[in-house]
Tab-separated table of C-alpha atoms and ligand atoms in Angstrom:
chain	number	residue	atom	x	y	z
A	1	UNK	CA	-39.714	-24.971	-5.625
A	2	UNK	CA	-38.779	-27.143	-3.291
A	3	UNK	CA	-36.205	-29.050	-4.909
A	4	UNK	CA	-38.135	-28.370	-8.116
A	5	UNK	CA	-40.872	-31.245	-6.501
A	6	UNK	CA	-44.414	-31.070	-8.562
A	7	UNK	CA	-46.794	-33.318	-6.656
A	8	UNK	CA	-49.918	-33.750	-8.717
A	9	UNK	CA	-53.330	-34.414	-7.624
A	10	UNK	CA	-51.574	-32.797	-3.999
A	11	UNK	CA	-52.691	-30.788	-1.532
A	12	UNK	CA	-51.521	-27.953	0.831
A	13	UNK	CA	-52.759	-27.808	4.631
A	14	UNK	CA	-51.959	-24.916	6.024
A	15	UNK	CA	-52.681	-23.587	10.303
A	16	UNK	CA	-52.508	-20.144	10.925
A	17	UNK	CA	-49.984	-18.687	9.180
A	18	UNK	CA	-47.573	-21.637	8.416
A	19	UNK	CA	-47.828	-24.838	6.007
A	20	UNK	CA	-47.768	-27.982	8.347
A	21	UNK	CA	-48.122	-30.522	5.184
A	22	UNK	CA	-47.952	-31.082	1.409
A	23	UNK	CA	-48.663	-34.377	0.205
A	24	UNK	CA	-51.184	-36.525	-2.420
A	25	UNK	CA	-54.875	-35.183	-1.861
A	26	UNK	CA	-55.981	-38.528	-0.907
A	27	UNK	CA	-53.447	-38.643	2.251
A	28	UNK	CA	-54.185	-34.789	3.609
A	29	UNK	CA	-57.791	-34.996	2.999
A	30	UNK	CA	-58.391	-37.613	5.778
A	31	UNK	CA	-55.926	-36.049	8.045
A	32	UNK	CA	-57.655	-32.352	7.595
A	33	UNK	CA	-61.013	-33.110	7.649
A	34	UNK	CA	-63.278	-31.507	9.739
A	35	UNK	CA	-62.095	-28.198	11.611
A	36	UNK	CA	-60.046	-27.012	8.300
A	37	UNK	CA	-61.587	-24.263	5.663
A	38	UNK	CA	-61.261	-25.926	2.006
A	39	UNK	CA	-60.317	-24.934	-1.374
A	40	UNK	CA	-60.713	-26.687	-4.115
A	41	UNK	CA	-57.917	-26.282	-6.640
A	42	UNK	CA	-58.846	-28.981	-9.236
A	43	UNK	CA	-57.003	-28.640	-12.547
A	44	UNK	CA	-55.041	-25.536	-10.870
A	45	UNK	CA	-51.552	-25.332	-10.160
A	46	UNK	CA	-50.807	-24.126	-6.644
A	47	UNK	CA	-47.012	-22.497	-6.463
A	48	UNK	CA	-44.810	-20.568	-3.808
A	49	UNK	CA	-46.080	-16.232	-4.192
A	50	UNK	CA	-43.808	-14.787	-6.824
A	51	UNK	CA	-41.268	-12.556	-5.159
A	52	UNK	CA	-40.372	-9.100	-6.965
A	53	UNK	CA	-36.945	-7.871	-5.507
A	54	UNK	CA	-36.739	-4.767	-7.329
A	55	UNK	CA	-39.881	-1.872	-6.888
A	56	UNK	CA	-40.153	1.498	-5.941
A	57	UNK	CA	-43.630	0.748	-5.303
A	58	UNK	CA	-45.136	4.831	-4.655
A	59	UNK	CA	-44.102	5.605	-8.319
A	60	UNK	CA	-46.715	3.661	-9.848
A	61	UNK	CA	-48.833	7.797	-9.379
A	62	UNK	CA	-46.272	8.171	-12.227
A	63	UNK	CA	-46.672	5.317	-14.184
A	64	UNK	CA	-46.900	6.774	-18.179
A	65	UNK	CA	-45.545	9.947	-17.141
A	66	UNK	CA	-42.596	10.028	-18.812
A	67	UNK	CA	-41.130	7.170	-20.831
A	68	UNK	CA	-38.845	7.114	-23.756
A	69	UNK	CA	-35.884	8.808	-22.813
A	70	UNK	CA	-32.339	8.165	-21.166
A	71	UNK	CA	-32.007	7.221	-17.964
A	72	UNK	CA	-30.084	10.132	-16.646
A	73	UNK	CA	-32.695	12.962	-18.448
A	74	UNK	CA	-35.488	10.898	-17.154
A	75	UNK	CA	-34.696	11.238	-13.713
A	76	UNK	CA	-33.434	14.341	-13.672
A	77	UNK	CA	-35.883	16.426	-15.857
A	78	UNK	CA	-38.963	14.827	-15.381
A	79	UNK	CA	-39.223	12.018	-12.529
A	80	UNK	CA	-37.547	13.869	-9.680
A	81	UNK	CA	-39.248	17.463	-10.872
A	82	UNK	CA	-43.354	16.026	-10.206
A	83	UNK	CA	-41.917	13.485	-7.241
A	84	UNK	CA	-40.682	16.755	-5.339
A	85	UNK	CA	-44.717	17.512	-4.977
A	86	UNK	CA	-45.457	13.709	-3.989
A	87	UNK	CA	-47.001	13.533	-0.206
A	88	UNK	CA	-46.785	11.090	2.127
A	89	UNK	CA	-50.586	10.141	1.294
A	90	UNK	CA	-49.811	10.433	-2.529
A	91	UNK	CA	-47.063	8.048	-1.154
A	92	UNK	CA	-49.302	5.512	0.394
A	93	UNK	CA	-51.519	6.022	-2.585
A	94	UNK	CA	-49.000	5.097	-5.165
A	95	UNK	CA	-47.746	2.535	-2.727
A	96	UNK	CA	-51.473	0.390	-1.972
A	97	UNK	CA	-51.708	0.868	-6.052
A	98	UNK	CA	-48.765	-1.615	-6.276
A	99	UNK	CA	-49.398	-3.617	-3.713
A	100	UNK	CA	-52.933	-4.732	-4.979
A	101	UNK	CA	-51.393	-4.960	-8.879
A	102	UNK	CA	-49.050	-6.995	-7.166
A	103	UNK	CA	-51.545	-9.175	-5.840
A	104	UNK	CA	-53.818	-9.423	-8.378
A	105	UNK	CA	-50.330	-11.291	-10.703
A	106	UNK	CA	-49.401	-13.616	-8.137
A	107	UNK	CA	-46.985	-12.009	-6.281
A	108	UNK	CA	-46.829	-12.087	-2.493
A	109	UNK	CA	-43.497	-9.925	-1.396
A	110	UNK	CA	-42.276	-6.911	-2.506
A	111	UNK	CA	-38.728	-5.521	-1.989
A	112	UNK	CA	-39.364	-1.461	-2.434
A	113	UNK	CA	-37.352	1.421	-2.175
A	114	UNK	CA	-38.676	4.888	-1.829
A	115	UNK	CA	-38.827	7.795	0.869
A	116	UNK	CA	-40.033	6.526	4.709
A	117	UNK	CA	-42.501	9.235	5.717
A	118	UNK	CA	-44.014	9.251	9.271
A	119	UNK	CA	-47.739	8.405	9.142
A	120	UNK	CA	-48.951	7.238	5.633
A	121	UNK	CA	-46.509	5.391	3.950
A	122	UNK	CA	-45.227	2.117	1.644
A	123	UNK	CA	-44.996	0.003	4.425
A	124	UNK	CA	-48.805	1.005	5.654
A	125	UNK	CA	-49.895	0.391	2.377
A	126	UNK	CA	-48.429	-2.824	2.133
A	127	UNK	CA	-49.875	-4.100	5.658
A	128	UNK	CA	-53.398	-2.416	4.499
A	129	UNK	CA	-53.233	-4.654	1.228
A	130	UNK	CA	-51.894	-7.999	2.946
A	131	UNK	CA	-48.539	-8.193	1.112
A	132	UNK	CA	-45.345	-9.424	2.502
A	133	UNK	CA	-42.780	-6.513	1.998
A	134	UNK	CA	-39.300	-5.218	2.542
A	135	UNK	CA	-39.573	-1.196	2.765
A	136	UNK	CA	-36.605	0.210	2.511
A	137	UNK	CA	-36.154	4.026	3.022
A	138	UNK	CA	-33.300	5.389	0.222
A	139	UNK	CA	-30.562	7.758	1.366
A	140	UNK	CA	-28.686	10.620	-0.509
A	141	UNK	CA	-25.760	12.318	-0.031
A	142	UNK	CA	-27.483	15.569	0.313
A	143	UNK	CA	-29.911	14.570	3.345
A	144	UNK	CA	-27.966	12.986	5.490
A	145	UNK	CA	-29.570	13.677	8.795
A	146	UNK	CA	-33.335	13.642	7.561
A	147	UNK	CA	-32.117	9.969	6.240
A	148	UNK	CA	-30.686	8.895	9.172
A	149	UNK	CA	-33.957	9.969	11.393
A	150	UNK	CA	-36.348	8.469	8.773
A	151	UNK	CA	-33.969	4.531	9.160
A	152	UNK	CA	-34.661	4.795	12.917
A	153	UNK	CA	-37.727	5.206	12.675
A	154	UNK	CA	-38.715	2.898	9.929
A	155	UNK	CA	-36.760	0.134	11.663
A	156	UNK	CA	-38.607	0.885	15.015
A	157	UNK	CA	-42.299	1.103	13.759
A	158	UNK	CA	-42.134	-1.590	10.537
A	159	UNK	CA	-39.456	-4.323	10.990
A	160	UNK	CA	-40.551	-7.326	11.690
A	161	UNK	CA	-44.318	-6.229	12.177
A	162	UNK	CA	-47.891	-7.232	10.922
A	163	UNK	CA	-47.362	-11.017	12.398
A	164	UNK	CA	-44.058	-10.445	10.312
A	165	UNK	CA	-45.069	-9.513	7.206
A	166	UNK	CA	-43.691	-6.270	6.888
A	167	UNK	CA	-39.443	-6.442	6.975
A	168	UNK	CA	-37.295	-2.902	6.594
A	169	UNK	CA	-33.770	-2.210	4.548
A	170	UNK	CA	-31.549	0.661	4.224
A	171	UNK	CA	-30.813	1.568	0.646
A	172	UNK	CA	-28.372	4.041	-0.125
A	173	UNK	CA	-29.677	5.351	-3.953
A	174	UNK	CA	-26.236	3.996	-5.728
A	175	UNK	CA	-22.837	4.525	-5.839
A	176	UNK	CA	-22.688	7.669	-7.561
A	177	UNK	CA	-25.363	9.709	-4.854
A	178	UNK	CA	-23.969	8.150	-1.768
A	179	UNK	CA	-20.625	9.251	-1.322
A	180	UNK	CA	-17.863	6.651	-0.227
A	181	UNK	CA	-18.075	8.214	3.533
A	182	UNK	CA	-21.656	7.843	4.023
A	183	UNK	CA	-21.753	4.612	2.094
A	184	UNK	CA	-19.549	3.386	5.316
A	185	UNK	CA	-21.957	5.171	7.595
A	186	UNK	CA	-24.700	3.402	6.116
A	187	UNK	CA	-23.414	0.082	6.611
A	188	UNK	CA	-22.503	0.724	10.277
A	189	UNK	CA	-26.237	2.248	10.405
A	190	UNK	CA	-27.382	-0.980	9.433
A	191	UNK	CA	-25.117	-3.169	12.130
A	192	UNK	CA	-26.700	-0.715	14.936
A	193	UNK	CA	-30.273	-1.186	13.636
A	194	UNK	CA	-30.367	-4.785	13.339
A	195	UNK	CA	-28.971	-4.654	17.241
A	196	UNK	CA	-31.633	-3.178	17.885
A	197	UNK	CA	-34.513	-4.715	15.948
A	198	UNK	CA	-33.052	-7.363	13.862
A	199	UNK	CA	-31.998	-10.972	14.328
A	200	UNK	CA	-30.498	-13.632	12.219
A	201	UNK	CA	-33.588	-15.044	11.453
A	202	UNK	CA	-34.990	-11.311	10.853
A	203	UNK	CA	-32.055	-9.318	9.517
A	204	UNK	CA	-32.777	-5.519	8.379
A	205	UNK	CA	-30.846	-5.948	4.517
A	206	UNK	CA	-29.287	-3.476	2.491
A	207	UNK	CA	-31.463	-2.539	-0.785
A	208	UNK	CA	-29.335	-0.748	-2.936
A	209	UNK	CA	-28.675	0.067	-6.827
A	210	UNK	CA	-25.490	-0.901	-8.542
A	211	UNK	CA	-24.436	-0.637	-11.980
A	212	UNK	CA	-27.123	0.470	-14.008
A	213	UNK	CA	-25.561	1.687	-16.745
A	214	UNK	CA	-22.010	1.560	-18.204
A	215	UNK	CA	-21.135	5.905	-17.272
A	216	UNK	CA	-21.387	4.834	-13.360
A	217	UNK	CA	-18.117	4.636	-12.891
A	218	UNK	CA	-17.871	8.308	-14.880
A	219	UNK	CA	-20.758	9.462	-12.741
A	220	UNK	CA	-18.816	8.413	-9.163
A	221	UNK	CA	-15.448	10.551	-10.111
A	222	UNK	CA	-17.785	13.460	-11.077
A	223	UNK	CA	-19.648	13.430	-8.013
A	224	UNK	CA	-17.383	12.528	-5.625
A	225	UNK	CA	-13.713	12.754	-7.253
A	226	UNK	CA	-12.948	9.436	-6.630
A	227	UNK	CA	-11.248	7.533	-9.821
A	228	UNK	CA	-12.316	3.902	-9.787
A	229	UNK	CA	-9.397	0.992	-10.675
A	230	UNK	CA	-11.804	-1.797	-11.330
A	231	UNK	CA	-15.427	-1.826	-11.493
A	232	UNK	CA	-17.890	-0.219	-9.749
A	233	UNK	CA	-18.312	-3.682	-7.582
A	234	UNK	CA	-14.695	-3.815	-6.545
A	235	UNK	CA	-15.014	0.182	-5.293
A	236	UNK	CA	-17.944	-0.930	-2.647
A	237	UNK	CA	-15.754	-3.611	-2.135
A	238	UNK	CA	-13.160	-1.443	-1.011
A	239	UNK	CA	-15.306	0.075	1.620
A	240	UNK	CA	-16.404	-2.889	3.451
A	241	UNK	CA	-20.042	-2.434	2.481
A	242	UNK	CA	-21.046	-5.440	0.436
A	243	UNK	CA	-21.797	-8.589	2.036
A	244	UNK	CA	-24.411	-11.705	1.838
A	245	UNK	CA	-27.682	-9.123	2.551
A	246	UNK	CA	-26.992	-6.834	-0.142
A	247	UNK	CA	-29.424	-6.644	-2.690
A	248	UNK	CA	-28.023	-5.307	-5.787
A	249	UNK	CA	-30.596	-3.878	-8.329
A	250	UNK	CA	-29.458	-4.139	-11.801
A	251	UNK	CA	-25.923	-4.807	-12.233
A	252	UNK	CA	-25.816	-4.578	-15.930
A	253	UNK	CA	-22.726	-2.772	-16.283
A	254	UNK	CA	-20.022	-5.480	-13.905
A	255	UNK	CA	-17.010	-6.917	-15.230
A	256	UNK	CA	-15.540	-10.340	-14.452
A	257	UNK	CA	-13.850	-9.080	-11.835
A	258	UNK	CA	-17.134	-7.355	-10.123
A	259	UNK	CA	-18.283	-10.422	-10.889
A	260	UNK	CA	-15.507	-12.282	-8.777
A	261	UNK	CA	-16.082	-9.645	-6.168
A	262	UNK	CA	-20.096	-10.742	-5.876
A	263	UNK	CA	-19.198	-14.496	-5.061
A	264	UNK	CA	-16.723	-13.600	-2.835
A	265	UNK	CA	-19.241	-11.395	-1.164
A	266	UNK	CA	-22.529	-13.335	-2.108
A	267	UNK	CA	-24.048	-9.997	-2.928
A	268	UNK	CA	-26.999	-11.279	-4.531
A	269	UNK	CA	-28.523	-9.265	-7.905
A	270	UNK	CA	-31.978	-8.283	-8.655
A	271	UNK	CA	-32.209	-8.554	-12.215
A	272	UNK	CA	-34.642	-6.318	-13.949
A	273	UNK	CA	-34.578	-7.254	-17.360
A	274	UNK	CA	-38.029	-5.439	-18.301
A	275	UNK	CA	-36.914	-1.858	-17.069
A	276	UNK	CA	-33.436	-2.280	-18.270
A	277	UNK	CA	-34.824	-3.047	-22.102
A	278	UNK	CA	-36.844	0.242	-21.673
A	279	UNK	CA	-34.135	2.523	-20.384
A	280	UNK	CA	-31.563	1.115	-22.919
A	281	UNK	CA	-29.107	0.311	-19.866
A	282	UNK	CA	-27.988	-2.560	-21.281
A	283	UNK	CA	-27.885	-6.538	-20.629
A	284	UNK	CA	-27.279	-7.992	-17.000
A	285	UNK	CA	-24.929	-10.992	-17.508
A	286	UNK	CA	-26.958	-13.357	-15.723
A	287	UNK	CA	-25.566	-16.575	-16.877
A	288	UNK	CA	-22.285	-15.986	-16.559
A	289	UNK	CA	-23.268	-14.891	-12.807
A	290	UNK	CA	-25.400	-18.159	-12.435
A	291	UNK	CA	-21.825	-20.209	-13.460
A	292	UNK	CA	-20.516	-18.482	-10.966
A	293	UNK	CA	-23.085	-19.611	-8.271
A	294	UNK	CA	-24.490	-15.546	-7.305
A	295	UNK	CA	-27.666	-15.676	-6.786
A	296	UNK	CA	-30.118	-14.110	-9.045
A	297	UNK	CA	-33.880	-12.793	-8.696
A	298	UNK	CA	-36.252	-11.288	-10.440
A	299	UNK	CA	-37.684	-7.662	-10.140
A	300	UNK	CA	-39.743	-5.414	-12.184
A	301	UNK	CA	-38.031	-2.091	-10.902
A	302	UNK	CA	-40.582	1.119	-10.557
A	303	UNK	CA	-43.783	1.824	-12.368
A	304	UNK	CA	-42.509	4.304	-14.392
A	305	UNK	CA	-39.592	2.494	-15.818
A	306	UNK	CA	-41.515	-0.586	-16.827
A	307	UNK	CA	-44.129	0.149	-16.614
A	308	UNK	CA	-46.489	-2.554	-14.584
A	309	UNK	CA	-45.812	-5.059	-11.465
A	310	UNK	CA	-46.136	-8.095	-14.082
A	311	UNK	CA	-43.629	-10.547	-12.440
A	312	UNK	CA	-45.053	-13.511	-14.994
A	313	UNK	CA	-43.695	-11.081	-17.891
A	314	UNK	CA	-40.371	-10.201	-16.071
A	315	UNK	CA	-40.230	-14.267	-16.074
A	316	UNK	CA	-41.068	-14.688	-19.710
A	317	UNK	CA	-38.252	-11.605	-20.870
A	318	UNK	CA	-35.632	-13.063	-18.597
A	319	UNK	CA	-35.793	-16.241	-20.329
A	320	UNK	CA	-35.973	-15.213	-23.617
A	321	UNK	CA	-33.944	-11.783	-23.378
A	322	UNK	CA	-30.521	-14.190	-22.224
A	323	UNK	CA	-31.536	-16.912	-25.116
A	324	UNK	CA	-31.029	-13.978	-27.763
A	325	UNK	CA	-28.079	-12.611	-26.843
A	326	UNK	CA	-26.589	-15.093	-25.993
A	327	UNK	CA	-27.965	-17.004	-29.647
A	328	UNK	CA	-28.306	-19.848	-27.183
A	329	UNK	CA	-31.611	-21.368	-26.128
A	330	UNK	CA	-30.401	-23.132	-23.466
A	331	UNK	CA	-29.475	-20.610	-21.296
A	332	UNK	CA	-31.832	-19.684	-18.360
A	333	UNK	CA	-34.400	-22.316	-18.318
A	334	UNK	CA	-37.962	-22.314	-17.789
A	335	UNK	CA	-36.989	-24.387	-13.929
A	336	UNK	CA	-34.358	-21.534	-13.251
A	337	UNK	CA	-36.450	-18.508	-13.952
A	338	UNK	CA	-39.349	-19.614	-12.002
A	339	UNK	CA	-36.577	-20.595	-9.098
A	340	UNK	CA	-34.904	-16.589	-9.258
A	341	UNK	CA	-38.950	-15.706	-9.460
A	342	UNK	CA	-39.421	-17.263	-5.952
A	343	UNK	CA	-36.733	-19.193	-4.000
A	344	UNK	CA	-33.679	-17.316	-5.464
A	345	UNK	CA	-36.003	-14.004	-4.628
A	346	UNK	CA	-36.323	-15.287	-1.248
A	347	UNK	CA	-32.675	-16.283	-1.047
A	348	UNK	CA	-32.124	-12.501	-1.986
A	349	UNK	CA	-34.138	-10.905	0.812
A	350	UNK	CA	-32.647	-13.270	3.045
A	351	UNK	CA	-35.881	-13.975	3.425
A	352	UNK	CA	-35.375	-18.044	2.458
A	353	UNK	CA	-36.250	-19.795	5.552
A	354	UNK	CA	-39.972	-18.904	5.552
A	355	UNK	CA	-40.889	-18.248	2.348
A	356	UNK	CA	-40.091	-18.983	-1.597
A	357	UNK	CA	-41.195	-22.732	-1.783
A	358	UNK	CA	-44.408	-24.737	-0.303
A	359	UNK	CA	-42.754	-26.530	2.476
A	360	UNK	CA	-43.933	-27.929	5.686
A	361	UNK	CA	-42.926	-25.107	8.466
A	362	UNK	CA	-42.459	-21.820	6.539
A	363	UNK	CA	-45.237	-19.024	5.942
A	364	UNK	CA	-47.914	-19.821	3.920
A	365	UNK	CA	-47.604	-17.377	0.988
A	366	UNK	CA	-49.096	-19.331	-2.170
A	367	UNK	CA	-51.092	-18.439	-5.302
A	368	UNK	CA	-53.175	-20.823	-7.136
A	369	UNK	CA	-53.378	-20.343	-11.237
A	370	UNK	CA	-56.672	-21.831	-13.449
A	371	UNK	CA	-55.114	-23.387	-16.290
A	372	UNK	CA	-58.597	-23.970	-18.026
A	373	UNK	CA	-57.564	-21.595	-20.407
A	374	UNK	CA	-56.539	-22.071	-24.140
A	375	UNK	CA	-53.442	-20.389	-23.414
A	376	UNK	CA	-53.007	-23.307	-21.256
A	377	UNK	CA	-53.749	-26.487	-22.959
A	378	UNK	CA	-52.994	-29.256	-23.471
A	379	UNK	CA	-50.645	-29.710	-20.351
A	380	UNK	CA	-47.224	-31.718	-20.776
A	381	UNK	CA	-45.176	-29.400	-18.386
A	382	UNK	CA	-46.216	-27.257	-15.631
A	383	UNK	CA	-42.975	-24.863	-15.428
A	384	UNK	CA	-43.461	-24.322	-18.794
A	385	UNK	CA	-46.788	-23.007	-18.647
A	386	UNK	CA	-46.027	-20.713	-15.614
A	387	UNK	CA	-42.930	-19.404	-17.656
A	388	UNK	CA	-44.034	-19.259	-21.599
A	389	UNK	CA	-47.570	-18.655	-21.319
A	390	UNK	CA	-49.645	-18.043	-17.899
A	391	UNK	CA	-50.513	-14.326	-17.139
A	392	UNK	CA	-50.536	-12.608	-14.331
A	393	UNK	CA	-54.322	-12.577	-14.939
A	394	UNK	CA	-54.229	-16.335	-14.459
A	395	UNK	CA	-53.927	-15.961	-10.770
A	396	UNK	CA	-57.326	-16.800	-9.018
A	397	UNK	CA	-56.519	-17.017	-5.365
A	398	UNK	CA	-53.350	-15.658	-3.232
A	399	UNK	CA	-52.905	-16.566	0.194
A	400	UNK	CA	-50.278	-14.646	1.897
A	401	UNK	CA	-49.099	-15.053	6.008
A	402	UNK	CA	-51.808	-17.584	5.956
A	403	UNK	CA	-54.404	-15.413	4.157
A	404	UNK	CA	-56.683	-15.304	1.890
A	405	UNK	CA	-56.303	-11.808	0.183
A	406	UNK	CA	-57.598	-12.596	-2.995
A	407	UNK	CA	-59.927	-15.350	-3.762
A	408	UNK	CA	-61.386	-15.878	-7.344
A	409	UNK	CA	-59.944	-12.328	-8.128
A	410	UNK	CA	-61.513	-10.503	-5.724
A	411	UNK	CA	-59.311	-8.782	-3.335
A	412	UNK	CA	-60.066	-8.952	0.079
A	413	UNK	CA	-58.291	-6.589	1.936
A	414	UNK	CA	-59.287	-3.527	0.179
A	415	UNK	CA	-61.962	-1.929	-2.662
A	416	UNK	CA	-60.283	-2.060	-5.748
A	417	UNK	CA	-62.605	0.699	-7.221
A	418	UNK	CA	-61.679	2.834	-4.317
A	419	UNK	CA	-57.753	2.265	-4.966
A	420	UNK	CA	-58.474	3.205	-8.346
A	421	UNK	CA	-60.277	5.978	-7.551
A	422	UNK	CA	-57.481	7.880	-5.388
A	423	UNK	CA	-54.746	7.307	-7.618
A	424	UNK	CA	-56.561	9.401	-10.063
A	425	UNK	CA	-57.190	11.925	-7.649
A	426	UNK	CA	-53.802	11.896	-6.503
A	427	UNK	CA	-52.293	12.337	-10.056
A	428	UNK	CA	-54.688	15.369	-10.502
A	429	UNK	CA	-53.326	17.002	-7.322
A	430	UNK	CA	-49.864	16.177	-7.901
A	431	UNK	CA	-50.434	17.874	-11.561
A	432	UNK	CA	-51.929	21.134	-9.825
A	433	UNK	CA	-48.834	20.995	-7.744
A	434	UNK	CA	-46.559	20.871	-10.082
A	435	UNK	CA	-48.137	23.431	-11.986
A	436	UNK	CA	-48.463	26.255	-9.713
B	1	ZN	ZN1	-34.731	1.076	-9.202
């Protein structure tokens, strides 16, 4: 991924947490002898750590729960009902679920957005597991202060932490639960908090969902009796809130003029084809937002709209989703998808100058595939492989901050069986809850 460079019969030589060299085995092999650990990666394909910019990782306790139905009666008669009764340890439950899923397909950062609880949480889950995240805490209209208490101290105790592995956002819930007021709030929120614990290399984003589905605009003059001119892009717009470290989930329902507005602002889009497909939201235009230079990533949204952490089958349905509506096979090829699956992902977390590509100085945050699998063979093209036809069960070995949290699919960081094991125990609990 960086500039779309395949080195074959290369190697990667990483120190501590960074990657100091890429170049032909032959070359790095002498250089790295003695002193460095080895792994061999014959007839593998080593690649920057996929990059999922849309999760509400917790949810996965909910995964199967409910599916089939409209977004708006899915969250509001069964999702939000049971969540109510989640904990923060069902919380960190749900949340360490994800993360090691997330691991065990290849990818190495996580943008999530759920509810900041002291204690147990997402972003202790996360550091637990050894992924790279961005936690965001989301805000509502209706909780204003709790919100504003849980930012501060999400920002204080998780951004920038774990040897930097663990970044925070704000993310106010969308446009039609955060009213215009404390969408303003919000942003000036976010100006105090990266004063205090941000920098420019480190910036605390804004995480945030936009145009899900095609009533939004309906749904912000009923909640807030506010009638919107243009799209729901050009509103925000309007408030001064959008701005290069907005991450914009979805964006299915934007016009050419929201679409104008997103250059002009390089908001950048998490595209979620996968959960948008099951929730019938509709089609994110992504190529007619990649002609317009926005940049795009990849995200898998929440367990229970998807309903797995798969980022190599978000790849695959980007690519072909676009080709068939668009009755054009050109259209989002296989060297663009995997690009919004890592660097454009980076790009969106602002997250670009250490990670997203295998390049001497940023963090070393790679996953190596086996391609000795029929699935696999014969070889003519790399990025097609890792697009068409690799699985996220393909990964052998992931390497995040420097590393190893998973080698030959064993996780390192934490007992599988045990994660398992909770997560069923949590359900039952939150059932009992829910129940009584
Ligand atoms: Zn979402």
């Amino acid at each position: 991924m960086h500039k779309r460079k395949i080195i074959r019969q290369g190697a990667v030589a990483i120190e501590g947490k960074t990657i100091v060299e890429t170049g032909k085995t032959r070359d790095l092999k002498r250089k790295y002898g003695r002193g460095y650990e080895r792994i061999d990666a014959k007839e593998k394909v080593v690649m920057p750590g996929l990059i999922n910019t849309h999760q509400h990782a917790a949810m996965s306790l909910l995964r199967g729960y409910a599916d089939d139905l409209p977004l708006r009666e899915w969250l509001e008669k069964r999702i939000w009902p049971i969540e109510k009764h989640m904990t923060p340890h069902d919380i960190y439950v749900g949340a360490l679920l994800t993360a090691v899923e997330s691991i065990m397909g290849g990818t190495t950062t996580v943008n999530t957005m759920y509810h900041y609880t002291p204690g147990e949480n997402e972003a202790k889950a996360f550091a637990d597991a050894g992924l790279r995240g961005v936690i965001g805490h989301v805000c509502f209209s209706w909780r204003k202060k709790e919100d504003k208490k849980a930012l501060v101290n999400l920002a204080g105790e998780w951004h920038n932490k774990k040897e930097g592995l663990i970044r925070v956002s704000i993310c106010p819930h969308a446009p039609y639960t955060v009213d215009p007021e404390y969408m303003k709030e919000l942003k000036e929120t976010r100006i105090e908090l990266n004063r205090e614990y941000g920098s420019e290399m480190t910036p605390i984003i804004c995480h945030i969902h936009i145009a899900e589905t095609a009533d939004e605009p309906e749904k912000i003059r009923e909640a807030f009796n506010v009638q919107l001119k243009n799209g729901v892009m050009a509103y925000l717009d309007s408030l001064d809130v959008l701005d290069e470290h907005v991450v914009a989930a979805h964006c299915v329902a934007v016009t050419e003029k929201d679409i104008a507005v997103m250059r002009k602002r390089k908001v950048k889009v998490s595209h979620n084809p996968v959960s948008n497909l099951k929730l019938a939201s509709g089609i994110t235009p992504v190529p007619e937002m990649l002609e317009e230079d926005i940049t795009v990533s990849l995200g898998t949204d929440g367990p229970c709209s998807n309903n797995t952490a798969d980022m190599f089958e978000t790849m695959k349905t980007a690519a072909l989703l676009h080709k068939g509506v668009n009755r054009n096979p050109t259209v989002l090829p296989a060297e663009k998808v995997l690009e919004m699956a890592t660097i454009d992902g980076a790009k969106a977390l602002s997250w670009d100058r250490e990670i997203g590509s295998i390049e001497p100085g940023k963090r070393a945050d790679l996953i190596i595939i086996n391609f000795k699998k029929p699935h696999l063979h014969p070889l003519y093209n790399e990025t097609s492989h890792l697009v068409y036809a690799a699985k996220a069960s393909d990964v052998e070995t992931v390497i995040i901050n420097g590393k190893i949290v998973m080698e030959n699919r064993q996780l390192k960081t934490v007992n599988v069986e045990k994660v398992l094991d909770m997560s069923e125990k949590s359900k039952n609990t939150l059932l009992e809850r829910l129940n009584t």
